[in-house]
Amino acid sequence: MGTGQEEALPECRTNVCQVSPVTLPPNPDASHDASDRLVLPLPPEIDFSNATEVLDLVLCAVRSSSGRPRVLILDLTGTDFMDSQGVRVVGEISGLLQPGTRVHVVARPYGVASRVLELTGLRRDVPVYDNVEEALRAEVHEGLT
């Protein structure tokens, strides 16, 4: 996982939601390989019923990745419903990762997830981008290469 090719993560799968790796497009501006980045699409709903499981799955995916990712991109573009538990998950992920690993969030600009992140103030602590490509470009411009 995180190498630019999708890999199966059977130990990270549940019947509630799936967290799968995403194949990263080549980035000619990046001077490091894709193993430094991990993009995880999150489920269509994040609420009280699955938030703990989503957190566990994300942490499992990070631990299962080859090497330690320097950037974890949580892709909420497919998330149609998220309450305060989703905010808790993003906040806890940020706090539980090893030092030096940054968390970026991708959310549709006018989507529910984006609005919830704005209302709760989490956007001040975690960068939120409109799409994965933008989040990957920001990683390069922040000097993470």
PDB file of C-alpha atoms in Angstrom:
ATOM      1  CA  MET A   1       0.000   0.000   0.000  1.00  0.00           C
ATOM      2  CA  GLY A   2       1.117   3.530  -0.700  1.00  0.00           C
ATOM      3  CA  THR A   3       3.490   2.312  -3.414  1.00  0.00           C
ATOM      4  CA  GLY A   4       1.312   3.545  -6.238  1.00  0.00           C
ATOM      5  CA  GLN A   5      -0.421   0.228  -6.703  1.00  0.00           C
ATOM      6  CA  GLU A   6      -3.548  -0.978  -4.956  1.00  0.00           C
ATOM      7  CA  GLU A   7      -3.039  -3.874  -2.576  1.00  0.00           C
ATOM      8  CA  ALA A   8      -5.534  -6.012  -0.694  1.00  0.00           C
ATOM      9  CA  LEU A   9      -5.721  -5.399   3.037  1.00  0.00           C
ATOM     10  CA  PRO A  10      -7.809  -8.292   4.346  1.00  0.00           C
ATOM     11  CA  GLU A  11      -6.778  -7.614   7.951  1.00  0.00           C
ATOM     12  CA  CYS A  12      -8.203  -4.084   7.614  1.00  0.00           C
ATOM     13  CA  ARG A  13     -11.630  -4.978   6.250  1.00  0.00           C
ATOM     14  CA  THR A  14     -14.919  -5.117   8.093  1.00  0.00           C
ATOM     15  CA  ASN A  15     -18.558  -5.501   7.221  1.00  0.00           C
ATOM     16  CA  VAL A  16     -19.303  -1.879   8.178  1.00  0.00           C
ATOM     17  CA  CYS A  17     -17.061   0.076   5.812  1.00  0.00           C
ATOM     18  CA  GLN A  18     -14.049  -0.298   3.587  1.00  0.00           C
ATOM     19  CA  VAL A  19     -10.877   1.744   3.593  1.00  0.00           C
ATOM     20  CA  SER A  20      -8.870   1.027   0.460  1.00  0.00           C
ATOM     21  CA  PRO A  21      -5.636   2.393  -0.914  1.00  0.00           C
ATOM     22  CA  VAL A  22      -5.760   4.546  -4.024  1.00  0.00           C
ATOM     23  CA  THR A  23      -3.340   4.415  -6.913  1.00  0.00           C
ATOM     24  CA  LEU A  24      -1.517   7.718  -6.974  1.00  0.00           C
ATOM     25  CA  PRO A  25      -0.969   9.465 -10.298  1.00  0.00           C
ATOM     26  CA  PRO A  26       2.629  10.186 -11.243  1.00  0.00           C
ATOM     27  CA  ASN A  27       3.740  13.559  -9.951  1.00  0.00           C
ATOM     28  CA  PRO A  28       6.703  14.962 -11.890  1.00  0.00           C
ATOM     29  CA  ASP A  29       7.173  17.732  -9.313  1.00  0.00           C
ATOM     30  CA  ALA A  30       7.760  15.292  -6.448  1.00  0.00           C
ATOM     31  CA  SER A  31      11.310  14.209  -5.684  1.00  0.00           C
ATOM     32  CA  HIS A  32      10.199  11.274  -3.539  1.00  0.00           C
ATOM     33  CA  ASP A  33       8.295   8.115  -4.345  1.00  0.00           C
ATOM     34  CA  ALA A  34       4.621   7.411  -3.709  1.00  0.00           C
ATOM     35  CA  SER A  35       5.404   5.353  -0.597  1.00  0.00           C
ATOM     36  CA  ASP A  36       5.737   8.686   1.229  1.00  0.00           C
ATOM     37  CA  ARG A  37       2.042   9.359   0.567  1.00  0.00           C
ATOM     38  CA  LEU A  38      -1.028   7.393   1.475  1.00  0.00           C
ATOM     39  CA  VAL A  39      -4.468   8.299   0.120  1.00  0.00           C
ATOM     40  CA  LEU A  40      -7.428   6.665   1.845  1.00  0.00           C
ATOM     41  CA  PRO A  41     -10.997   7.108   0.611  1.00  0.00           C
ATOM     42  CA  LEU A  42     -13.366   7.068   3.568  1.00  0.00           C
ATOM     43  CA  PRO A  43     -16.873   5.543   3.630  1.00  0.00           C
ATOM     44  CA  PRO A  44     -20.100   7.239   2.487  1.00  0.00           C
ATOM     45  CA  GLU A  45     -21.201   7.767   6.101  1.00  0.00           C
ATOM     46  CA  ILE A  46     -19.210   8.444   9.239  1.00  0.00           C
ATOM     47  CA  ASP A  47     -21.236   8.634  12.434  1.00  0.00           C
ATOM     48  CA  PHE A  48     -21.574   7.072  15.869  1.00  0.00           C
ATOM     49  CA  SER A  49     -22.295   3.639  14.409  1.00  0.00           C
ATOM     50  CA  ASN A  50     -18.972   3.280  12.569  1.00  0.00           C
ATOM     51  CA  ALA A  51     -16.577   6.037  13.681  1.00  0.00           C
ATOM     52  CA  THR A  52     -14.470   3.805  15.923  1.00  0.00           C
ATOM     53  CA  GLU A  53     -14.186   1.225  13.183  1.00  0.00           C
ATOM     54  CA  VAL A  54     -13.204   3.873  10.616  1.00  0.00           C
ATOM     55  CA  LEU A  55     -10.470   5.096  12.978  1.00  0.00           C
ATOM     56  CA  ASP A  56      -9.200   1.535  13.475  1.00  0.00           C
ATOM     57  CA  LEU A  57      -9.210   0.872   9.724  1.00  0.00           C
ATOM     58  CA  VAL A  58      -7.273   4.041   8.917  1.00  0.00           C
ATOM     59  CA  LEU A  59      -4.669   3.306  11.577  1.00  0.00           C
ATOM     60  CA  CYS A  60      -4.423  -0.289  10.336  1.00  0.00           C
ATOM     61  CA  ALA A  61      -3.890   0.931   6.773  1.00  0.00           C
ATOM     62  CA  VAL A  62      -1.150   3.319   7.934  1.00  0.00           C
ATOM     63  CA  ARG A  63       0.587   0.551   9.883  1.00  0.00           C
ATOM     64  CA  SER A  64       0.282  -1.814   6.892  1.00  0.00           C
ATOM     65  CA  SER A  65       1.776   0.647   4.419  1.00  0.00           C
ATOM     66  CA  SER A  66       5.328   0.144   3.258  1.00  0.00           C
ATOM     67  CA  GLY A  67       7.417   2.552   5.265  1.00  0.00           C
ATOM     68  CA  ARG A  68       6.018   5.437   7.263  1.00  0.00           C
ATOM     69  CA  PRO A  69       3.952   7.804   5.135  1.00  0.00           C
ATOM     70  CA  ARG A  70       4.933  11.449   5.465  1.00  0.00           C
ATOM     71  CA  VAL A  71       1.506  12.540   4.238  1.00  0.00           C
ATOM     72  CA  LEU A  72      -1.809  10.827   4.929  1.00  0.00           C
ATOM     73  CA  ILE A  73      -4.630  12.111   2.732  1.00  0.00           C
ATOM     74  CA  LEU A  74      -8.114  11.321   4.015  1.00  0.00           C
ATOM     75  CA  ASP A  75     -10.461  11.462   1.045  1.00  0.00           C
ATOM     76  CA  LEU A  76     -13.971  12.483   2.125  1.00  0.00           C
ATOM     77  CA  THR A  77     -15.231  13.233  -1.388  1.00  0.00           C
ATOM     78  CA  GLY A  78     -17.359  10.079  -1.281  1.00  0.00           C
ATOM     79  CA  THR A  79     -18.667  10.829   2.211  1.00  0.00           C
ATOM     80  CA  ASP A  80     -22.268  12.012   1.981  1.00  0.00           C
ATOM     81  CA  PHE A  81     -22.964  12.121   5.722  1.00  0.00           C
ATOM     82  CA  MET A  82     -20.655  12.968   8.589  1.00  0.00           C
ATOM     83  CA  ASP A  83     -21.472  14.171  12.072  1.00  0.00           C
ATOM     84  CA  SER A  84     -19.227  15.197  14.961  1.00  0.00           C
ATOM     85  CA  GLN A  85     -17.912  11.640  15.182  1.00  0.00           C
ATOM     86  CA  GLY A  86     -16.257  12.112  11.799  1.00  0.00           C
ATOM     87  CA  VAL A  87     -14.557  15.218  13.136  1.00  0.00           C
ATOM     88  CA  ARG A  88     -13.418  13.216  16.163  1.00  0.00           C
ATOM     89  CA  VAL A  89     -11.958  10.555  13.862  1.00  0.00           C
ATOM     90  CA  VAL A  90      -9.960  13.091  11.822  1.00  0.00           C
ATOM     91  CA  GLY A  91      -8.720  14.784  15.001  1.00  0.00           C
ATOM     92  CA  GLU A  92      -7.705  11.512  16.631  1.00  0.00           C
ATOM     93  CA  ILE A  93      -5.915  10.331  13.506  1.00  0.00           C
ATOM     94  CA  SER A  94      -3.882  13.537  13.524  1.00  0.00           C
ATOM     95  CA  GLY A  95      -2.955  12.989  17.154  1.00  0.00           C
ATOM     96  CA  LEU A  96      -2.140   9.281  16.890  1.00  0.00           C
ATOM     97  CA  LEU A  97       0.203   9.363  13.907  1.00  0.00           C
ATOM     98  CA  GLN A  98       3.941   9.417  14.342  1.00  0.00           C
ATOM     99  CA  PRO A  99       5.589  12.842  14.472  1.00  0.00           C
ATOM    100  CA  GLY A 100       6.461  14.012  10.991  1.00  0.00           C
ATOM    101  CA  THR A 101       3.346  12.543   9.373  1.00  0.00           C
ATOM    102  CA  ARG A 102       0.969  15.221   8.138  1.00  0.00           C
ATOM    103  CA  VAL A 103      -2.747  14.759   7.644  1.00  0.00           C
ATOM    104  CA  HIS A 104      -4.517  16.395   4.723  1.00  0.00           C
ATOM    105  CA  VAL A 105      -8.250  16.094   4.145  1.00  0.00           C
ATOM    106  CA  VAL A 106     -10.008  16.172   0.795  1.00  0.00           C
ATOM    107  CA  ALA A 107     -13.692  17.141   0.807  1.00  0.00           C
ATOM    108  CA  ARG A 108     -16.111  18.412  -1.829  1.00  0.00           C
ATOM    109  CA  PRO A 109     -16.283  22.216  -1.423  1.00  0.00           C
ATOM    110  CA  TYR A 110     -20.032  22.357  -0.794  1.00  0.00           C
ATOM    111  CA  GLY A 111     -20.431  18.864   0.631  1.00  0.00           C
ATOM    112  CA  VAL A 112     -21.605  17.895   4.088  1.00  0.00           C
ATOM    113  CA  ALA A 113     -18.152  16.814   5.246  1.00  0.00           C
ATOM    114  CA  SER A 114     -16.612  20.136   4.253  1.00  0.00           C
ATOM    115  CA  ARG A 115     -19.348  22.059   6.049  1.00  0.00           C
ATOM    116  CA  VAL A 116     -19.000  19.972   9.220  1.00  0.00           C
ATOM    117  CA  LEU A 117     -15.224  20.501   9.218  1.00  0.00           C
ATOM    118  CA  GLU A 118     -15.775  24.241   8.837  1.00  0.00           C
ATOM    119  CA  LEU A 119     -18.455  24.520  11.540  1.00  0.00           C
ATOM    120  CA  THR A 120     -16.390  22.614  14.088  1.00  0.00           C
ATOM    121  CA  GLY A 121     -13.210  24.588  13.381  1.00  0.00           C
ATOM    122  CA  LEU A 122     -11.142  21.554  12.403  1.00  0.00           C
ATOM    123  CA  ARG A 123     -10.260  23.246   9.106  1.00  0.00           C
ATOM    124  CA  ARG A 124      -7.986  25.546  11.132  1.00  0.00           C
ATOM    125  CA  ASP A 125      -5.956  22.561  12.359  1.00  0.00           C
ATOM    126  CA  VAL A 126      -5.991  20.217   9.355  1.00  0.00           C
ATOM    127  CA  PRO A 127      -5.600  21.436   5.772  1.00  0.00           C
ATOM    128  CA  VAL A 128      -8.677  20.701   3.640  1.00  0.00           C
ATOM    129  CA  TYR A 129      -8.457  20.539  -0.153  1.00  0.00           C
ATOM    130  CA  ASP A 130     -11.067  20.252  -2.911  1.00  0.00           C
ATOM    131  CA  ASN A 131      -9.509  17.190  -4.577  1.00  0.00           C
ATOM    132  CA  VAL A 132      -6.695  14.668  -4.168  1.00  0.00           C
ATOM    133  CA  GLU A 133      -4.518  16.238  -6.845  1.00  0.00           C
ATOM    134  CA  GLU A 134      -4.631  19.584  -5.044  1.00  0.00           C
ATOM    135  CA  ALA A 135      -3.658  17.898  -1.756  1.00  0.00           C
ATOM    136  CA  LEU A 136      -0.727  16.171  -3.454  1.00  0.00           C
ATOM    137  CA  ARG A 137       0.437  19.441  -5.035  1.00  0.00           C
ATOM    138  CA  ALA A 138       0.217  21.194  -1.656  1.00  0.00           C
ATOM    139  CA  GLU A 139       2.414  18.524  -0.153  1.00  0.00           C
ATOM    140  CA  VAL A 140       5.151  19.368  -2.652  1.00  0.00           C
ATOM    141  CA  HIS A 141       4.779  23.134  -2.117  1.00  0.00           C
ATOM    142  CA  GLU A 142       4.947  22.764   1.664  1.00  0.00           C
ATOM    143  CA  GLY A 143       8.479  21.466   1.345  1.00  0.00           C
ATOM    144  CA  LEU A 144       7.733  17.870   2.228  1.00  0.00           C
ATOM    145  CA  THR A 145       9.821  16.495  -0.597  1.00  0.00           C
TER     146      THR A 145
END
